[in-house]
mmCIF file of C-alpha atoms in Angstrom:
data_model
loop_
_atom_site.group_PDB
_atom_site.id
_atom_site.type_symbol
_atom_site.label_atom_id
_atom_site.label_comp_id
_atom_site.label_asym_id
_atom_site.label_seq_id
_atom_site.Cartn_x
_atom_site.Cartn_y
_atom_site.Cartn_z
ATOM 1 C CA MET A 1 92.637 100.803 -170.201
ATOM 2 C CA ASN A 2 93.203 100.353 -173.916
ATOM 3 C CA LYS A 3 89.596 101.030 -174.934
ATOM 4 C CA LEU A 4 86.264 101.471 -173.170
ATOM 5 C CA LEU A 5 83.186 100.599 -175.231
ATOM 6 C CA GLN A 6 79.639 101.708 -174.450
ATOM 7 C CA ALA A 7 76.277 101.098 -176.108
ATOM 8 C CA GLY A 8 76.264 102.612 -179.577
ATOM 9 C CA ASP A 9 80.021 102.340 -180.042
ATOM 10 C CA ALA A 10 81.401 100.287 -182.921
ATOM 11 C CA GLY A 11 82.269 96.808 -181.630
ATOM 12 C CA TYR A 12 80.089 97.003 -178.498
ATOM 13 C CA ASP A 13 77.440 94.518 -179.651
ATOM 14 C CA GLU A 14 80.054 92.129 -181.007
ATOM 15 C CA ALA A 15 81.991 92.210 -177.726
ATOM 16 C CA ARG A 16 78.915 91.512 -175.575
ATOM 17 C CA SER A 17 77.763 88.574 -177.737
ATOM 18 C CA VAL A 18 78.762 85.163 -176.409
ATOM 19 C CA TRP A 19 78.445 81.498 -177.359
ATOM 20 C CA ASN A 20 74.953 80.976 -175.861
ATOM 21 C CA ALA A 21 72.489 83.152 -177.791
ATOM 22 C CA MET A 22 70.117 83.086 -174.796
ATOM 23 C CA VAL A 23 72.500 85.564 -173.147
ATOM 24 C CA ASP A 24 71.508 89.066 -174.292
ATOM 25 C CA ARG A 25 72.761 91.442 -171.626
ATOM 26 C CA HIS A 26 74.041 95.002 -171.887
ATOM 27 C CA PRO A 27 77.081 96.004 -169.828
ATOM 28 C CA ALA A 28 77.379 99.669 -168.912
ATOM 29 C CA ALA A 29 80.852 99.498 -170.419
ATOM 30 C CA ILE A 30 83.301 97.001 -171.878
ATOM 31 C CA ALA A 31 87.002 97.393 -171.065
ATOM 32 C CA ARG A 32 89.105 95.988 -173.903
ATOM 33 C CA CYS A 33 92.323 95.091 -172.118
ATOM 34 C CA ARG A 34 95.644 94.614 -173.900
ATOM 35 C CA ASP A 35 97.923 93.879 -170.920
ATOM 36 C CA THR A 36 98.021 93.295 -167.179
ATOM 37 C CA ALA A 37 98.163 97.029 -166.431
ATOM 38 C CA ASP A 38 94.875 97.496 -168.305
ATOM 39 C CA VAL A 39 93.268 94.736 -166.219
ATOM 40 C CA VAL A 40 94.470 96.372 -163.003
ATOM 41 C CA ALA A 41 93.026 99.712 -164.151
ATOM 42 C CA ALA A 42 89.713 98.073 -165.126
ATOM 43 C CA VAL A 43 89.295 96.329 -161.765
ATOM 44 C CA ARG A 44 90.043 99.519 -159.855
ATOM 45 C CA PHE A 45 87.714 101.552 -162.080
ATOM 46 C CA ALA A 46 84.856 99.092 -161.586
ATOM 47 C CA ARG A 47 85.272 99.017 -157.844
ATOM 48 C CA GLU A 48 85.425 102.806 -157.538
ATOM 49 C CA ALA A 49 82.321 103.129 -159.730
ATOM 50 C CA GLY A 50 80.455 100.346 -157.905
ATOM 51 C CA LEU A 51 80.080 98.281 -161.063
ATOM 52 C CA GLU A 52 79.591 94.520 -161.128
ATOM 53 C CA ILE A 53 82.500 92.771 -162.885
ATOM 54 C CA GLY A 54 82.309 90.095 -165.558
ATOM 55 C CA VAL A 55 85.392 88.658 -167.245
ATOM 56 C CA ARG A 56 85.415 87.558 -170.880
ATOM 57 C CA CYS A 57 87.863 85.244 -172.583
ATOM 58 C CA GLY A 58 86.192 82.760 -174.933
ATOM 59 C CA GLY A 59 82.640 83.479 -173.744
ATOM 60 C CA HIS A 60 81.698 79.788 -173.538
ATOM 61 C CA SER A 61 80.015 79.823 -170.124
ATOM 62 C CA ILE A 62 76.516 78.400 -170.592
ATOM 63 C CA ALA A 63 75.220 80.992 -168.101
ATOM 64 C CA GLY A 64 76.983 83.892 -169.810
ATOM 65 C CA HIS A 65 78.946 84.879 -166.718
ATOM 66 C CA ALA A 66 81.167 87.142 -168.818
ATOM 67 C CA VAL A 67 78.331 89.597 -169.514
ATOM 68 C CA PRO A 68 77.162 91.690 -166.510
ATOM 69 C CA ASP A 69 73.933 93.580 -167.174
ATOM 70 C CA GLY A 70 74.731 97.187 -166.309
ATOM 71 C CA GLY A 71 78.212 96.299 -165.065
ATOM 72 C CA LEU A 72 81.739 96.330 -166.455
ATOM 73 C CA MET A 73 82.803 93.535 -168.777
ATOM 74 C CA ILE A 74 86.575 93.108 -168.591
ATOM 75 C CA ASP A 75 87.324 91.774 -172.061
ATOM 76 C CA LEU A 76 90.610 89.883 -172.222
ATOM 77 C CA THR A 77 90.332 88.874 -175.889
ATOM 78 C CA PRO A 78 92.976 91.423 -177.068
ATOM 79 C CA MET A 79 95.400 89.632 -174.708
ATOM 80 C CA ASN A 80 95.858 86.596 -176.940
ATOM 81 C CA ALA A 81 99.629 86.237 -177.314
ATOM 82 C CA VAL A 82 101.209 82.784 -177.024
ATOM 83 C CA LYS A 83 104.970 82.308 -176.736
ATOM 84 C CA VAL A 84 106.425 78.796 -176.997
ATOM 85 C CA VAL A 85 109.929 77.957 -175.802
ATOM 86 C CA PRO A 86 110.391 74.513 -177.384
ATOM 87 C CA GLU A 87 113.701 73.655 -175.732
ATOM 88 C CA ARG A 88 112.067 74.105 -172.318
ATOM 89 C CA GLN A 89 108.712 72.613 -173.383
ATOM 90 C CA ARG A 90 106.898 75.662 -172.084
ATOM 91 C CA ALA A 91 104.125 77.900 -173.391
ATOM 92 C CA TYR A 92 103.471 81.375 -171.993
ATOM 93 C CA VAL A 93 99.852 82.260 -172.710
ATOM 94 C CA GLN A 94 98.033 85.536 -172.100
ATOM 95 C CA GLY A 95 94.708 85.312 -170.319
ATOM 96 C CA GLY A 96 92.545 86.084 -173.357
ATOM 97 C CA ALA A 97 94.000 83.497 -175.738
ATOM 98 C CA LEU A 98 91.828 80.834 -177.313
ATOM 99 C CA LEU A 99 92.700 77.148 -177.385
ATOM 100 C CA GLY A 100 93.324 77.241 -181.118
ATOM 101 C CA GLU A 101 96.011 79.878 -180.654
ATOM 102 C CA LEU A 102 97.793 77.764 -178.071
ATOM 103 C CA ASP A 103 97.495 74.611 -180.192
ATOM 104 C CA LYS A 104 98.838 76.274 -183.344
ATOM 105 C CA ALA A 105 101.830 77.800 -181.575
ATOM 106 C CA ALA A 106 102.800 74.531 -179.861
ATOM 107 C CA GLN A 107 102.198 72.256 -182.863
ATOM 108 C CA ARG A 108 104.865 74.054 -184.878
ATOM 109 C CA TYR A 109 107.272 72.016 -182.751
ATOM 110 C CA GLY A 110 105.186 68.835 -182.450
ATOM 111 C CA LEU A 111 104.219 69.892 -178.918
ATOM 112 C CA ALA A 112 100.869 70.232 -177.154
ATOM 113 C CA THR A 113 99.208 70.294 -173.775
ATOM 114 C CA THR A 114 95.699 69.310 -172.692
ATOM 115 C CA ALA A 115 93.433 71.932 -174.236
ATOM 116 C CA GLY A 116 89.765 71.125 -174.683
ATOM 117 C CA ASN A 117 88.020 69.949 -177.845
ATOM 118 C CA VAL A 118 86.847 73.203 -179.501
ATOM 119 C CA SER A 119 89.378 75.731 -180.767
ATOM 120 C CA HIS A 120 87.442 78.916 -179.956
ATOM 121 C CA THR A 121 87.092 78.051 -176.255
ATOM 122 C CA GLY A 122 89.058 80.381 -173.975
ATOM 123 C CA VAL A 123 92.208 78.981 -172.398
ATOM 124 C CA GLY A 124 91.404 80.776 -169.138
ATOM 125 C CA GLY A 125 87.918 79.503 -168.415
ATOM 126 C CA LEU A 126 88.689 75.953 -169.486
ATOM 127 C CA THR A 127 91.895 75.709 -167.449
ATOM 128 C CA LEU A 128 90.622 77.347 -164.266
ATOM 129 C CA GLY A 129 87.748 74.852 -164.090
ATOM 130 C CA GLY A 130 90.027 71.842 -164.601
ATOM 131 C CA GLY A 131 90.304 71.462 -168.349
ATOM 132 C CA MET A 132 89.390 68.151 -169.972
ATOM 133 C CA GLY A 133 90.743 67.356 -173.437
ATOM 134 C CA TRP A 134 91.999 64.595 -175.712
ATOM 135 C CA LEU A 135 95.436 64.556 -174.033
ATOM 136 C CA ALA A 136 94.186 64.362 -170.444
ATOM 137 C CA ARG A 137 94.492 60.576 -170.115
ATOM 138 C CA GLN A 138 98.141 60.866 -171.179
ATOM 139 C CA PHE A 139 99.241 64.052 -169.418
ATOM 140 C CA GLY A 140 96.545 65.128 -166.967
ATOM 141 C CA LEU A 141 94.014 67.924 -167.124
ATOM 142 C CA ALA A 142 94.883 71.407 -168.365
ATOM 143 C CA CYS A 143 95.173 72.602 -164.753
ATOM 144 C CA ASP A 144 97.657 69.788 -164.024
ATOM 145 C CA ASN A 145 99.949 71.251 -166.667
ATOM 146 C CA VAL A 146 100.058 74.838 -165.395
ATOM 147 C CA VAL A 147 103.445 75.706 -163.922
ATOM 148 C CA SER A 148 102.517 79.239 -162.842
ATOM 149 C CA TYR A 149 99.804 81.884 -163.005
ATOM 150 C CA GLU A 150 99.840 85.685 -162.990
ATOM 151 C CA LEU A 151 96.723 87.033 -161.277
ATOM 152 C CA VAL A 152 95.082 90.414 -160.680
ATOM 153 C CA THR A 153 93.275 90.380 -157.334
ATOM 154 C CA ALA A 154 90.100 92.161 -156.269
ATOM 155 C CA ASP A 155 92.283 94.944 -154.814
ATOM 156 C CA GLY A 156 94.056 95.419 -158.135
ATOM 157 C CA ASP A 157 97.288 93.818 -156.973
ATOM 158 C CA VAL A 158 99.328 91.570 -159.264
ATOM 159 C CA VAL A 159 100.486 88.281 -157.747
ATOM 160 C CA ARG A 160 102.181 85.155 -159.049
ATOM 161 C CA ALA A 161 101.167 81.658 -158.015
ATOM 162 C CA SER A 162 103.213 78.486 -158.442
ATOM 163 C CA ALA A 163 104.208 75.473 -156.399
ATOM 164 C CA ASP A 164 106.842 77.647 -154.689
ATOM 165 C CA GLU A 165 105.144 81.055 -154.627
ATOM 166 C CA ASN A 166 101.724 81.496 -153.030
ATOM 167 C CA PRO A 167 101.276 77.712 -153.109
ATOM 168 C CA GLU A 168 97.796 77.755 -151.550
ATOM 169 C CA LEU A 169 96.557 80.096 -154.268
ATOM 170 C CA TYR A 170 98.228 77.848 -156.845
ATOM 171 C CA TRP A 171 96.333 74.900 -155.357
ATOM 172 C CA GLY A 172 93.013 76.766 -155.605
ATOM 173 C CA LEU A 173 93.534 77.995 -159.144
ATOM 174 C CA ARG A 174 93.991 74.406 -160.303
ATOM 175 C CA GLY A 175 90.305 73.648 -160.671
ATOM 176 C CA GLY A 176 88.698 76.285 -158.420
ATOM 177 C CA GLY A 177 87.437 78.487 -161.264
ATOM 178 C CA GLY A 178 87.652 82.256 -161.579
ATOM 179 C CA ASN A 179 86.892 82.952 -157.930
ATOM 180 C CA PHE A 180 90.200 84.410 -156.777
ATOM 181 C CA GLY A 181 91.006 87.017 -159.395
ATOM 182 C CA ILE A 182 91.640 87.528 -163.103
ATOM 183 C CA VAL A 183 94.418 85.361 -164.526
ATOM 184 C CA THR A 184 96.371 87.428 -167.040
ATOM 185 C CA SER A 185 99.049 84.849 -167.864
ATOM 186 C CA PHE A 186 99.518 81.073 -167.747
ATOM 187 C CA GLU A 187 102.761 79.130 -167.979
ATOM 188 C CA PHE A 188 102.025 75.671 -169.384
ATOM 189 C CA ARG A 189 104.090 72.508 -169.503
ATOM 190 C CA LEU A 190 104.139 71.092 -173.054
ATOM 191 C CA HIS A 191 104.615 67.518 -174.239
ATOM 192 C CA HIS A 192 105.972 65.865 -177.365
ATOM 193 C CA VAL A 193 102.888 64.390 -179.048
ATOM 194 C CA GLY A 194 103.718 64.685 -182.739
ATOM 195 C CA THR A 195 101.064 65.996 -185.108
ATOM 196 C CA ARG A 196 98.898 62.900 -185.760
ATOM 197 C CA ALA A 197 95.502 61.890 -184.427
ATOM 198 C CA LEU A 198 93.034 59.116 -185.220
ATOM 199 C CA VAL A 199 89.264 59.363 -184.846
ATOM 200 C CA ALA A 200 87.190 56.165 -184.866
ATOM 201 C CA GLU A 201 83.382 56.249 -184.651
ATOM 202 C CA PHE A 202 81.064 53.265 -185.104
ATOM 203 C CA THR A 203 77.300 53.609 -185.394
ATOM 204 C CA TYR A 204 74.877 51.041 -183.983
ATOM 205 C CA PRO A 205 71.079 50.943 -184.262
ATOM 206 C CA PRO A 206 69.059 51.832 -181.148
ATOM 207 C CA GLU A 207 67.935 48.226 -180.615
ATOM 208 C CA ALA A 208 71.585 47.135 -180.358
ATOM 209 C CA GLY A 209 72.550 50.087 -178.173
ATOM 210 C CA PHE A 210 72.452 48.365 -174.798
ATOM 211 C CA ASP A 211 74.769 45.501 -175.742
ATOM 212 C CA ALA A 212 77.061 47.832 -177.685
ATOM 213 C CA VAL A 213 77.469 50.308 -174.808
ATOM 214 C CA ARG A 214 78.115 47.469 -172.348
ATOM 215 C CA ALA A 215 80.872 46.121 -174.605
ATOM 216 C CA TRP A 216 82.281 49.641 -175.074
ATOM 217 C CA ARG A 217 82.380 50.020 -171.291
ATOM 218 C CA GLU A 218 84.406 46.822 -170.948
ATOM 219 C CA LEU A 219 86.818 47.788 -173.741
ATOM 220 C CA ASN A 220 87.450 51.119 -172.028
ATOM 221 C CA ALA A 221 88.675 49.337 -168.903
ATOM 222 C CA THR A 222 91.814 48.154 -170.722
ATOM 223 C CA ALA A 223 92.223 50.983 -173.235
ATOM 224 C CA PRO A 224 95.703 52.525 -173.670
ATOM 225 C CA ARG A 225 96.105 56.064 -172.377
ATOM 226 C CA GLU A 226 96.476 57.385 -175.910
ATOM 227 C CA ALA A 227 92.803 56.481 -176.451
ATOM 228 C CA THR A 228 89.925 58.539 -175.061
ATOM 229 C CA PHE A 229 86.708 56.567 -175.429
ATOM 230 C CA THR A 230 83.628 58.500 -176.557
ATOM 231 C CA ALA A 231 79.920 57.766 -176.873
ATOM 232 C CA SER A 232 77.127 59.777 -178.469
ATOM 233 C CA ILE A 233 73.521 58.763 -177.969
ATOM 234 C CA THR A 234 70.447 60.057 -179.779
ATOM 235 C CA ALA A 235 66.990 58.606 -180.248
ATOM 236 C CA ASP A 236 68.033 57.307 -183.674
ATOM 237 C CA ALA A 237 71.506 55.862 -183.136
ATOM 238 C CA VAL A 238 74.318 55.048 -180.755
ATOM 239 C CA THR A 239 77.800 56.107 -181.874
ATOM 240 C CA LEU A 240 80.754 54.619 -180.007
ATOM 241 C CA GLY A 241 84.469 54.971 -180.546
ATOM 242 C CA TYR A 242 87.599 56.728 -179.439
ATOM 243 C CA VAL A 243 90.052 59.498 -180.186
ATOM 244 C CA TRP A 244 93.744 58.574 -180.299
ATOM 245 C CA VAL A 245 96.549 61.145 -180.202
ATOM 246 C CA GLY A 246 99.961 59.956 -181.386
ATOM 247 C CA GLU A 247 101.125 57.109 -183.590
ATOM 248 C CA GLY A 248 99.159 53.856 -183.705
ATOM 249 C CA GLY A 249 95.592 53.294 -182.546
ATOM 250 C CA ASP A 250 94.483 50.845 -185.246
ATOM 251 C CA GLU A 251 94.669 47.903 -182.860
ATOM 252 C CA LEU A 252 91.298 48.791 -181.301
ATOM 253 C CA LEU A 253 89.314 48.880 -184.540
ATOM 254 C CA ASP A 254 88.569 45.161 -184.830
ATOM 255 C CA ALA A 255 86.956 45.064 -181.369
ATOM 256 C CA PHE A 256 84.438 47.722 -182.416
ATOM 257 C CA ARG A 257 83.778 46.095 -185.764
ATOM 258 C CA ALA A 258 83.026 42.828 -183.990
ATOM 259 C CA LEU A 259 80.045 44.520 -182.295
ATOM 260 C CA GLY A 260 78.174 44.727 -185.607
ATOM 261 C CA PRO A 261 78.055 48.438 -186.482
ATOM 262 C CA ILE A 262 75.846 49.650 -189.318
ATOM 263 C CA GLY A 263 78.307 52.398 -190.176
ATOM 264 C CA GLU A 264 81.831 53.504 -189.393
ATOM 265 C CA TYR A 265 84.030 56.563 -189.692
ATOM 266 C CA VAL A 266 87.767 56.035 -189.223
ATOM 267 C CA GLU A 267 90.079 58.858 -190.178
ATOM 268 C CA GLU A 268 93.674 59.787 -189.507
ATOM 269 C CA MET A 269 94.079 63.555 -189.301
ATOM 270 C CA PRO A 270 96.439 66.276 -188.081
ATOM 271 C CA TYR A 271 96.085 67.080 -184.394
ATOM 272 C CA LEU A 272 95.079 70.657 -185.278
ATOM 273 C CA THR A 273 92.210 69.309 -187.397
ATOM 274 C CA LEU A 274 91.059 67.174 -184.474
ATOM 275 C CA GLN A 275 91.062 70.243 -182.227
ATOM 276 C CA SER A 276 88.852 72.253 -184.579
ATOM 277 C CA ARG A 277 86.573 69.593 -186.114
ATOM 278 C CA ASP A 278 83.702 70.456 -183.730
ATOM 279 C CA ASP A 279 83.937 74.230 -184.194
ATOM 280 C CA ASN A 280 80.971 74.576 -186.535
ATOM 281 C CA VAL A 281 78.813 72.421 -184.293
ATOM 282 C CA GLN A 282 79.568 74.862 -181.495
ATOM 283 C CA GLY A 283 78.488 77.909 -183.572
ATOM 284 C CA HIS A 284 77.451 81.051 -181.722
ATOM 285 C CA ARG A 285 73.974 81.660 -183.182
ATOM 286 C CA TYR A 286 72.148 78.995 -181.172
ATOM 287 C CA ARG A 287 70.271 79.125 -177.902
ATOM 288 C CA ARG A 288 71.704 76.431 -175.636
ATOM 289 C CA TYR A 289 71.190 74.439 -172.483
ATOM 290 C CA TRP A 290 73.082 71.543 -170.930
ATOM 291 C CA LYS A 291 73.435 69.453 -167.806
ATOM 292 C CA GLY A 292 76.209 67.113 -166.746
ATOM 293 C CA HIS A 293 77.235 64.370 -164.322
ATOM 294 C CA TYR A 294 80.330 62.483 -163.309
ATOM 295 C CA PHE A 295 80.028 58.687 -163.128
ATOM 296 C CA LYS A 296 82.418 56.571 -161.064
ATOM 297 C CA ALA A 297 80.840 53.511 -162.648
ATOM 298 C CA LEU A 298 78.420 52.786 -165.464
ATOM 299 C CA PRO A 299 76.128 49.972 -164.302
ATOM 300 C CA ASP A 300 73.642 48.351 -166.635
ATOM 301 C CA ASP A 301 70.761 50.338 -165.121
ATOM 302 C CA ALA A 302 72.560 53.569 -165.960
ATOM 303 C CA ILE A 303 73.071 52.430 -169.545
ATOM 304 C CA GLN A 304 69.357 51.717 -169.863
ATOM 305 C CA ALA A 305 68.519 55.167 -168.491
ATOM 306 C CA LEU A 306 71.068 56.739 -170.828
ATOM 307 C CA LEU A 307 69.455 55.135 -173.861
ATOM 308 C CA ARG A 308 66.015 56.494 -172.976
ATOM 309 C CA THR A 309 66.848 59.920 -174.411
ATOM 310 C CA PRO A 310 63.718 61.931 -175.278
ATOM 311 C CA GLY A 311 65.332 63.399 -178.380
ATOM 312 C CA VAL A 312 68.163 65.417 -176.858
ATOM 313 C CA SER A 313 71.746 64.347 -177.418
ATOM 314 C CA ALA A 314 73.862 62.710 -174.739
ATOM 315 C CA SER A 315 77.574 62.033 -174.662
ATOM 316 C CA LEU A 316 80.117 60.204 -172.560
ATOM 317 C CA GLN A 317 83.864 60.846 -172.445
ATOM 318 C CA ALA A 318 86.314 58.617 -170.600
ATOM 319 C CA TYR A 319 88.499 59.858 -167.759
ATOM 320 C CA GLY A 320 91.153 57.801 -165.931
ATOM 321 C CA GLY A 321 94.797 57.451 -166.863
ATOM 322 C CA ALA A 322 96.951 60.434 -165.919
ATOM 323 C CA ILE A 323 93.932 62.303 -164.520
ATOM 324 C CA ALA A 324 93.650 59.719 -161.749
ATOM 325 C CA ASP A 325 97.422 59.583 -161.225
ATOM 326 C CA VAL A 326 97.441 63.027 -159.601
ATOM 327 C CA PRO A 327 96.970 62.781 -155.814
ATOM 328 C CA ASP A 328 93.541 64.093 -154.829
ATOM 329 C CA ASP A 329 94.958 66.691 -152.424
ATOM 330 C CA ASP A 330 97.314 68.080 -155.056
ATOM 331 C CA ALA A 331 94.769 70.509 -156.557
ATOM 332 C CA ALA A 332 91.303 71.930 -156.003
ATOM 333 C CA PHE A 333 89.920 69.819 -158.851
ATOM 334 C CA SER A 334 87.904 66.934 -157.444
ATOM 335 C CA HIS A 335 86.437 63.612 -158.619
ATOM 336 C CA ARG A 336 89.664 62.242 -160.069
ATOM 337 C CA ASP A 337 88.207 58.755 -159.718
ATOM 338 C CA THR A 338 85.620 59.561 -162.401
ATOM 339 C CA LEU A 339 85.189 56.861 -165.026
ATOM 340 C CA PHE A 340 83.056 58.831 -167.491
ATOM 341 C CA GLU A 341 81.788 62.379 -167.828
ATOM 342 C CA PHE A 342 78.189 62.634 -169.048
ATOM 343 C CA VAL A 343 76.806 65.721 -170.785
ATOM 344 C CA THR A 344 73.385 66.148 -172.313
ATOM 345 C CA ALA A 345 72.870 69.211 -174.454
ATOM 346 C CA VAL A 346 70.305 70.799 -176.717
ATOM 347 C CA ARG A 347 70.409 73.777 -179.073
ATOM 348 C CA TRP A 348 67.651 75.647 -180.901
ATOM 349 C CA GLU A 349 66.920 79.034 -182.484
ATOM 350 C CA ASP A 350 63.339 80.031 -181.591
ATOM 351 C CA PRO A 351 62.992 81.755 -178.172
ATOM 352 C CA ALA A 352 59.423 80.451 -177.947
ATOM 353 C CA GLU A 353 60.883 76.962 -177.445
ATOM 354 C CA ASP A 354 63.012 77.893 -174.421
ATOM 355 C CA ALA A 355 60.810 76.517 -171.650
ATOM 356 C CA THR A 356 59.993 73.252 -173.425
ATOM 357 C CA ARG A 357 63.562 72.532 -174.471
ATOM 358 C CA ILE A 358 65.000 73.244 -171.036
ATOM 359 C CA ALA A 359 62.368 71.223 -169.156
ATOM 360 C CA GLU A 360 62.832 68.212 -171.438
ATOM 361 C CA LEU A 361 66.591 68.188 -170.942
ATOM 362 C CA ARG A 362 66.359 68.695 -167.166
ATOM 363 C CA ASP A 363 63.977 65.776 -166.857
ATOM 364 C CA TYR A 364 66.290 63.519 -168.833
ATOM 365 C CA ALA A 365 69.366 64.536 -166.816
ATOM 366 C CA ALA A 366 67.437 63.854 -163.608
ATOM 367 C CA THR A 367 66.968 60.206 -164.615
ATOM 368 C CA LEU A 368 70.778 59.821 -164.595
ATOM 369 C CA ALA A 369 71.287 61.654 -161.297
ATOM 370 C CA PRO A 370 71.018 58.501 -159.126
ATOM 371 C CA TYR A 371 74.195 57.176 -160.766
ATOM 372 C CA ALA A 372 76.180 60.427 -160.470
ATOM 373 C CA SER A 373 79.020 61.134 -158.068
ATOM 374 C CA GLY A 374 79.312 64.850 -158.832
ATOM 375 C CA ALA A 375 79.850 67.125 -161.815
ATOM 376 C CA TYR A 376 82.520 69.025 -163.730
ATOM 377 C CA LEU A 377 82.787 72.645 -162.596
ATOM 378 C CA ASN A 378 82.722 73.955 -166.166
ATOM 379 C CA VAL A 379 79.455 72.135 -166.886
ATOM 380 C CA LEU A 380 77.499 73.223 -163.798
ATOM 381 C CA ASN A 381 74.284 74.938 -164.855
ATOM 382 C CA GLY A 382 72.117 75.985 -161.945
ATOM 383 C CA ASP A 383 73.655 73.224 -159.790
ATOM 384 C CA SER A 384 75.062 73.592 -156.303
ATOM 385 C CA ILE A 385 78.801 74.283 -156.269
ATOM 386 C CA SER A 386 79.066 71.331 -153.886
ATOM 387 C CA ARG A 387 78.625 68.980 -156.862
ATOM 388 C CA ALA A 388 82.085 69.961 -158.120
ATOM 389 C CA PHE A 389 84.095 69.595 -154.898
ATOM 390 C CA SER A 390 84.456 67.316 -151.935
ATOM 391 C CA PRO A 391 83.333 68.884 -148.615
ATOM 392 C CA GLY A 392 86.915 69.227 -147.390
ATOM 393 C CA LYS A 393 88.044 70.956 -150.563
ATOM 394 C CA LEU A 394 85.061 73.289 -150.547
ATOM 395 C CA THR A 395 85.952 74.364 -147.000
ATOM 396 C CA ARG A 396 89.531 75.008 -148.061
ATOM 397 C CA LEU A 397 88.399 76.930 -151.148
ATOM 398 C CA THR A 398 86.068 79.050 -149.026
ATOM 399 C CA GLU A 399 89.000 80.004 -146.801
ATOM 400 C CA LEU A 400 91.049 80.920 -149.872
ATOM 401 C CA LYS A 401 88.190 82.985 -151.302
ATOM 402 C CA THR A 402 87.818 84.801 -147.991
ATOM 403 C CA LYS A 403 91.524 85.702 -148.090
ATOM 404 C CA TYR A 404 91.724 86.929 -151.682
ATOM 405 C CA ASP A 405 88.187 88.209 -152.355
ATOM 406 C CA PRO A 406 86.332 88.747 -149.053
ATOM 407 C CA GLU A 407 83.701 90.986 -150.695
ATOM 408 C CA ASN A 408 83.022 88.494 -153.500
ATOM 409 C CA VAL A 409 83.907 91.006 -156.199
ATOM 410 C CA PHE A 410 84.471 88.100 -158.592
ATOM 411 C CA HIS A 411 81.118 86.358 -158.259
ATOM 412 C CA LEU A 412 80.038 86.033 -161.884
ATOM 413 C CA ASN A 413 81.445 82.515 -162.144
ATOM 414 C CA GLN A 414 80.766 79.140 -160.575
ATOM 415 C CA ASN A 415 80.833 81.011 -157.331
ATOM 416 C CA ILE A 416 82.471 80.011 -154.069
ATOM 417 C CA ARG A 417 81.227 82.487 -151.496
ATOM 418 C CA PRO A 418 83.636 83.926 -148.913
ATOM 419 C CA ALA A 419 82.980 82.788 -145.357
ATOM 420 C CA ASP A 420 80.913 85.728 -144.097
ATOM 421 C CA ARG A 421 78.687 85.798 -147.169
ATOM 422 C CA ALA A 422 78.280 82.033 -147.153
ATOM 423 C CA LEU A 423 76.927 82.316 -143.604
ATOM 424 C CA GLU A 424 74.489 85.046 -144.709
ATOM 425 C CA THR A 425 72.821 82.648 -147.156
ATOM 426 C CA ALA A 426 73.069 79.490 -145.075
#
């Protein structure tokens, strides 16, 4: 291993700090890995020492899965190299790279792949859970654009997974989370997207929110794939619009203006600016909580429930397009018929507010549950894993977990239990 940090060492507290300030755990040691051999050594060391394993990339898990109290954190952040081969439209990305590093390397050639909305999110965690982003309606989810993976298993073996090599593992890694091992390298398919993006946001007063969201819903039904419709709802305002990647996008503006907004923000910007514009909002000093749902439809009753926010923020992001083009059996990722993803989130600084803030948000999310068809794996927060997968896929994933990690060594994640352990808790 390149470096092993323990409490009191320089860099230890920085390495154990993650995006959700509610997570304040103390690993027995932190293995700062620089290559695949270091990861192999760290896994074997942890198993021999009987230490629980957590894996850190971007550290954006709401539950702080990367930080095992008293265990070994395997820190991939030194493994952040990105190599782009423009003539092949490929990116080779180490397991600890952040989305911003991938975006910057690819955009030098006017290329990109689906890669989230916040630049300091880890490529690994986002992609293994599916990977929604502004390019998904054009080119599929992040996991749909992975050509191959390099993986360190629970036994410390190094395996490759692609459509032609270990195809069942390849299937499971495309949306099944970090259950099967530690991915040390991704090979991504890139696309020519240019360097331009357009953001359009129109603000409507709360009393006009119902009619505005209904109209937004209908506009989304015929929206070009370059457009990803967005909605943000607070107690004070409803903000509706879209993000467009590529040339054009102005043709939708008049339809939103016709709905009578009280304010608008329309800006053309570089794609790299789009990918980092929410970074400050996602700052690491806040305590955080969120819940999410997938909606196959957005009936009027759901809109009314959505608008009854108690003061927490709520957002919708459109799916469809290339996401739904992928056959359902092609990957572990489920719910490809989703129309919108809903997330409600709250952030605060005072620990004394924890219980109140969390209860308020849970109650609000529960009012939307009757309209939900499931949830995004990367947004699960105390939910059953069954919300992210169809029953048939969950059975198949359990079989895959039993093959590659029968002792559930990698359980600090959105965990799929191996067969024997699943029976123990049934």
